[in-house]
Short mmCIF file of C-alpha atoms and ligand atoms in Angstrom, two decimals:
data_model
loop_
_atom_site.label_atom_id
_atom_site.label_comp_id
_atom_site.label_asym_id
_atom_site.label_seq_id
_atom_site.Cartn_x
_atom_site.Cartn_y
_atom_site.Cartn_z
CA MET A 1 -0.15 0.02 -0.17
CA SER A 2 1.24 3.58 -0.83
CA ASP A 3 -0.15 6.88 0.38
CA SER A 4 -0.29 10.19 -1.59
CA VAL A 5 -1.31 13.54 -0.33
CA LYS A 6 -3.95 15.57 -2.49
CA PRO A 7 -3.40 19.30 -1.77
CA LEU A 8 -6.61 21.00 -0.20
CA TYR A 9 -5.26 24.44 1.00
CA SER A 10 -2.07 25.72 -0.15
CA GLU A 11 0.48 27.39 1.80
CA ALA A 12 -0.16 30.84 0.66
CA GLU A 13 -4.20 30.24 1.44
CA ILE A 14 -3.22 29.13 5.02
CA GLY A 15 -1.05 32.37 5.50
CA GLU A 16 -3.80 34.57 4.44
CA ARG A 17 -6.11 33.11 6.80
CA ILE A 18 -3.70 33.13 9.73
CA ILE A 19 -3.42 36.92 9.22
CA ALA A 20 -7.19 37.38 9.15
CA MET A 21 -7.61 35.02 12.23
CA ALA A 22 -5.03 36.94 14.22
CA LYS A 23 -6.82 40.17 13.22
CA ASP A 24 -10.21 38.93 14.54
CA ILE A 25 -8.40 37.82 17.62
CA ALA A 26 -6.90 41.07 18.33
CA LYS A 27 -10.25 42.70 17.78
CA SER A 28 -11.40 41.05 21.19
CA GLY A 29 -9.34 43.85 22.79
CA LYS A 30 -7.21 41.46 25.08
CA LYS A 31 -3.53 42.96 25.03
CA GLU A 32 -2.19 40.15 26.88
CA MET A 33 -3.07 36.36 26.64
CA VAL A 34 -1.45 32.79 27.49
CA VAL A 35 -1.58 30.59 24.29
CA VAL A 36 -2.04 27.06 25.30
CA SER A 37 -0.87 24.88 22.16
CA LEU A 38 -2.15 21.46 22.00
CA LEU A 39 0.73 18.88 21.07
CA LYS A 40 1.52 17.73 19.00
CA GLY A 41 -0.87 18.71 16.01
CA SER A 42 -0.83 22.30 16.71
CA PHE A 43 3.03 23.10 16.65
CA ILE A 44 2.90 24.88 13.09
CA PHE A 45 -0.31 26.56 13.46
CA THR A 46 0.82 28.09 16.73
CA ALA A 47 4.14 29.07 15.33
CA ASP A 48 2.35 31.12 12.61
CA LEU A 49 -0.59 32.58 14.68
CA VAL A 50 1.56 33.70 17.47
CA ARG A 51 3.70 35.67 15.26
CA ALA A 52 0.73 37.10 13.33
CA LEU A 53 -0.87 38.19 16.82
CA SER A 54 2.35 39.63 17.65
CA ASP A 55 2.08 41.68 14.69
CA CYS A 56 -1.40 42.73 15.53
CA GLY A 57 0.03 44.11 19.00
CA VAL A 58 -0.91 41.27 21.34
CA ARG A 59 1.49 40.10 23.97
CA LEU A 60 1.78 36.53 24.70
CA GLN A 61 3.09 33.96 26.64
CA VAL A 62 3.15 30.59 24.94
CA GLU A 63 2.51 26.99 26.53
CA PHE A 64 2.14 23.55 25.49
CA LEU A 65 0.05 20.84 26.50
CA GLY A 66 0.51 17.37 25.08
CA LEU A 67 -2.88 15.65 24.82
CA SER A 68 -3.52 12.39 22.72
CA SER A 69 -6.83 10.57 21.69
CA TYR A 70 -6.00 8.97 18.41
CA GLY A 71 -3.06 6.78 18.64
CA ASN A 72 -1.69 5.49 15.40
CA SER A 73 -5.06 5.05 13.34
CA THR A 74 -7.43 7.26 11.51
CA GLN A 75 -10.14 6.28 14.10
CA SER A 76 -10.90 8.45 17.07
CA SER A 77 -10.57 6.48 20.53
CA LYS A 78 -12.64 7.81 23.22
CA LYS A 79 -10.33 8.65 25.91
CA VAL A 80 -8.07 11.78 26.08
CA SER A 81 -5.10 11.97 28.29
CA ILE A 82 -2.33 14.29 29.07
CA VAL A 83 0.76 13.07 27.91
CA GLN A 84 2.93 16.32 28.67
CA ASP A 85 1.61 18.86 31.19
CA MET A 86 2.04 22.67 30.92
CA LYS A 87 4.29 24.63 33.41
CA THR A 88 2.77 28.16 33.46
CA GLU A 89 0.55 29.48 36.02
CA ILE A 90 -2.91 30.49 34.38
CA VAL A 91 -4.93 31.55 37.09
CA GLY A 92 -6.56 34.89 36.41
CA LYS A 93 -5.35 35.02 32.90
CA ASP A 94 -6.79 35.16 29.55
CA VAL A 95 -6.02 32.06 27.87
CA ILE A 96 -6.49 30.97 23.95
CA ILE A 97 -6.29 27.39 23.24
CA MET A 98 -4.72 26.78 19.74
CA ASP A 99 -5.44 23.37 18.18
CA ASP A 100 -5.18 22.03 14.58
CA ILE A 101 -8.28 20.31 14.28
CA LEU A 102 -11.75 20.07 15.97
CA ASP A 103 -13.37 16.77 14.99
CA THR A 104 -15.39 15.00 17.83
CA GLY A 105 -14.63 17.84 20.11
CA ARG A 106 -13.25 15.53 23.03
CA THR A 107 -9.92 17.05 23.07
CA LEU A 108 -10.89 20.67 23.19
CA HIS A 109 -13.66 19.73 25.79
CA PHE A 110 -11.03 18.07 27.98
CA ALA A 111 -8.52 20.89 27.47
CA SER A 112 -11.23 23.66 28.06
CA ASN A 113 -12.29 21.90 31.23
CA LEU A 114 -8.85 21.51 32.63
CA LEU A 115 -7.95 25.22 32.12
CA ARG A 116 -11.26 26.35 33.59
CA ASP A 117 -10.61 24.00 36.63
CA ARG A 118 -6.99 25.68 36.75
CA GLY A 119 -8.59 29.00 37.35
CA ALA A 120 -8.30 30.86 33.73
CA LYS A 121 -9.97 34.13 33.88
CA SER A 122 -11.35 33.50 30.13
CA ILE A 123 -10.93 30.69 27.61
CA SER A 124 -11.23 31.13 23.98
CA VAL A 125 -10.49 28.69 21.18
CA ALA A 126 -8.73 28.97 17.91
CA VAL A 127 -8.55 25.97 15.41
CA MET A 128 -7.02 25.91 11.91
CA LEU A 129 -9.58 23.17 10.74
CA GLU A 130 -13.02 22.29 11.76
CA LYS A 131 -15.26 19.15 10.70
CA PRO A 132 -18.95 20.06 10.94
CA GLY A 133 -21.48 17.42 12.01
CA LYS A 134 -18.89 15.32 13.81
CA ARG A 135 -19.02 16.75 17.29
CA VAL A 136 -19.70 13.92 20.03
CA VAL A 137 -19.38 16.68 22.79
CA SER A 138 -20.48 20.15 22.63
CA ILE A 139 -17.94 22.61 22.01
CA ASP A 140 -17.35 25.27 19.48
CA ALA A 141 -14.45 27.22 18.32
CA ASP A 142 -14.23 30.96 18.53
CA TYR A 143 -11.95 31.39 15.48
CA ILE A 144 -11.91 28.95 12.59
CA GLY A 145 -9.54 28.70 9.70
CA PHE A 146 -11.17 26.43 7.56
CA THR A 147 -14.42 24.21 7.65
CA ILE A 148 -13.70 21.15 5.90
CA PRO A 149 -15.35 18.12 4.69
CA ASP A 150 -15.21 14.84 6.62
CA ARG A 151 -11.79 13.45 4.93
CA PHE A 152 -8.60 12.34 6.67
CA VAL A 153 -6.36 15.44 6.41
CA VAL A 154 -2.35 15.81 6.82
CA GLY A 155 0.18 18.41 6.88
CA TYR A 156 0.61 21.68 8.57
CA GLY A 157 0.96 19.75 11.77
CA LEU A 158 -1.57 17.09 11.20
CA ASP A 159 -0.19 13.32 10.88
CA TYR A 160 -1.28 9.90 9.91
CA ALA A 161 1.05 7.46 11.88
CA GLY A 162 2.98 10.25 12.88
CA PHE A 163 4.18 11.23 9.44
CA TYR A 164 3.34 14.25 7.13
CA ARG A 165 3.26 16.83 9.82
CA GLU A 166 5.98 18.84 8.16
CA LEU A 167 4.05 19.34 4.85
CA PRO A 168 3.59 23.21 4.48
CA PHE A 169 0.15 22.79 2.99
CA ILE A 170 -2.86 20.77 4.03
CA GLY A 171 -4.08 17.80 2.01
CA VAL A 172 -6.31 14.64 1.74
CA LEU A 173 -4.53 11.41 2.52
CA GLN A 174 -5.32 9.02 -0.25
CA GLN A 175 -4.37 5.30 0.35
CA HIS A 176 -3.87 2.96 -2.87
C1 PRP B 201 -5.91 15.20 17.05
C2 PRP B 201 -5.79 16.74 16.82
C3 PRP B 201 -6.68 17.21 17.73
C4 PRP B 201 -7.61 16.38 18.13
C5 PRP B 201 -8.96 16.52 17.61
O1 PRP B 201 -4.94 15.08 18.10
O2 PRP B 201 -4.30 17.22 16.78
O3 PRP B 201 -6.14 17.82 18.99
O4 PRP B 201 -7.34 15.13 17.38
O5 PRP B 201 -9.89 15.52 17.62
P1 PRP B 201 -11.20 15.45 18.45
O6 PRP B 201 -12.03 16.83 18.07
O7 PRP B 201 -11.94 14.31 17.92
O8 PRP B 201 -10.63 15.50 19.81
P2 PRP B 201 -4.33 13.49 18.30
O9 PRP B 201 -4.90 12.95 19.35
O10 PRP B 201 -4.35 12.85 16.99
O11 PRP B 201 -2.80 13.85 18.65
P3 PRP B 201 -1.55 14.68 18.03
O12 PRP B 201 -2.07 16.15 18.08
O13 PRP B 201 -0.27 14.45 18.76
O14 PRP B 201 -1.42 14.25 16.70
#
């Protein structure tokens, strides 16, 4: 079996959306935020969005929270677990969670509850991709890059069995 990746969004299209999202986030009026980037998938999205936010004059602290629910398959399992915890104190702070994709919602639901329990003053959510109609728990993102069909996508941080995260574009994985 061999894989190929059919491009869905180019590097340039992604770049334009990132700038637009940063402007939207900056419109909230928050001058300082703690970014909680959900590893591993959001590392590239976060790197781009924090720099765009900086260009919009928002001051940031950046933290990473390693969560996992998929394992090495295209099927979502039910349990979300912390595989790497964050270190920054978030009590009383405005937090923005950044994740690569919102699918069943389990990951963001878990992250959002965790950060609320830890005392965040406010929590907003930015995702690069969202699959509508797939939610098994009720959660929405405040800022969305692209709404996509229910296909298995890779690139721009998203993986299949750990591969393809480094692709600068987002594409649909095709297995032959
Ligand atoms: C993926 C993705 C999101 C989550 C979305 O993470 O990065 O965090 O699944 O799915 P959900 O809405 O159904 O919870 P994954 O657990 O594969 O870990 P990874 O980021 O390390 O690839």
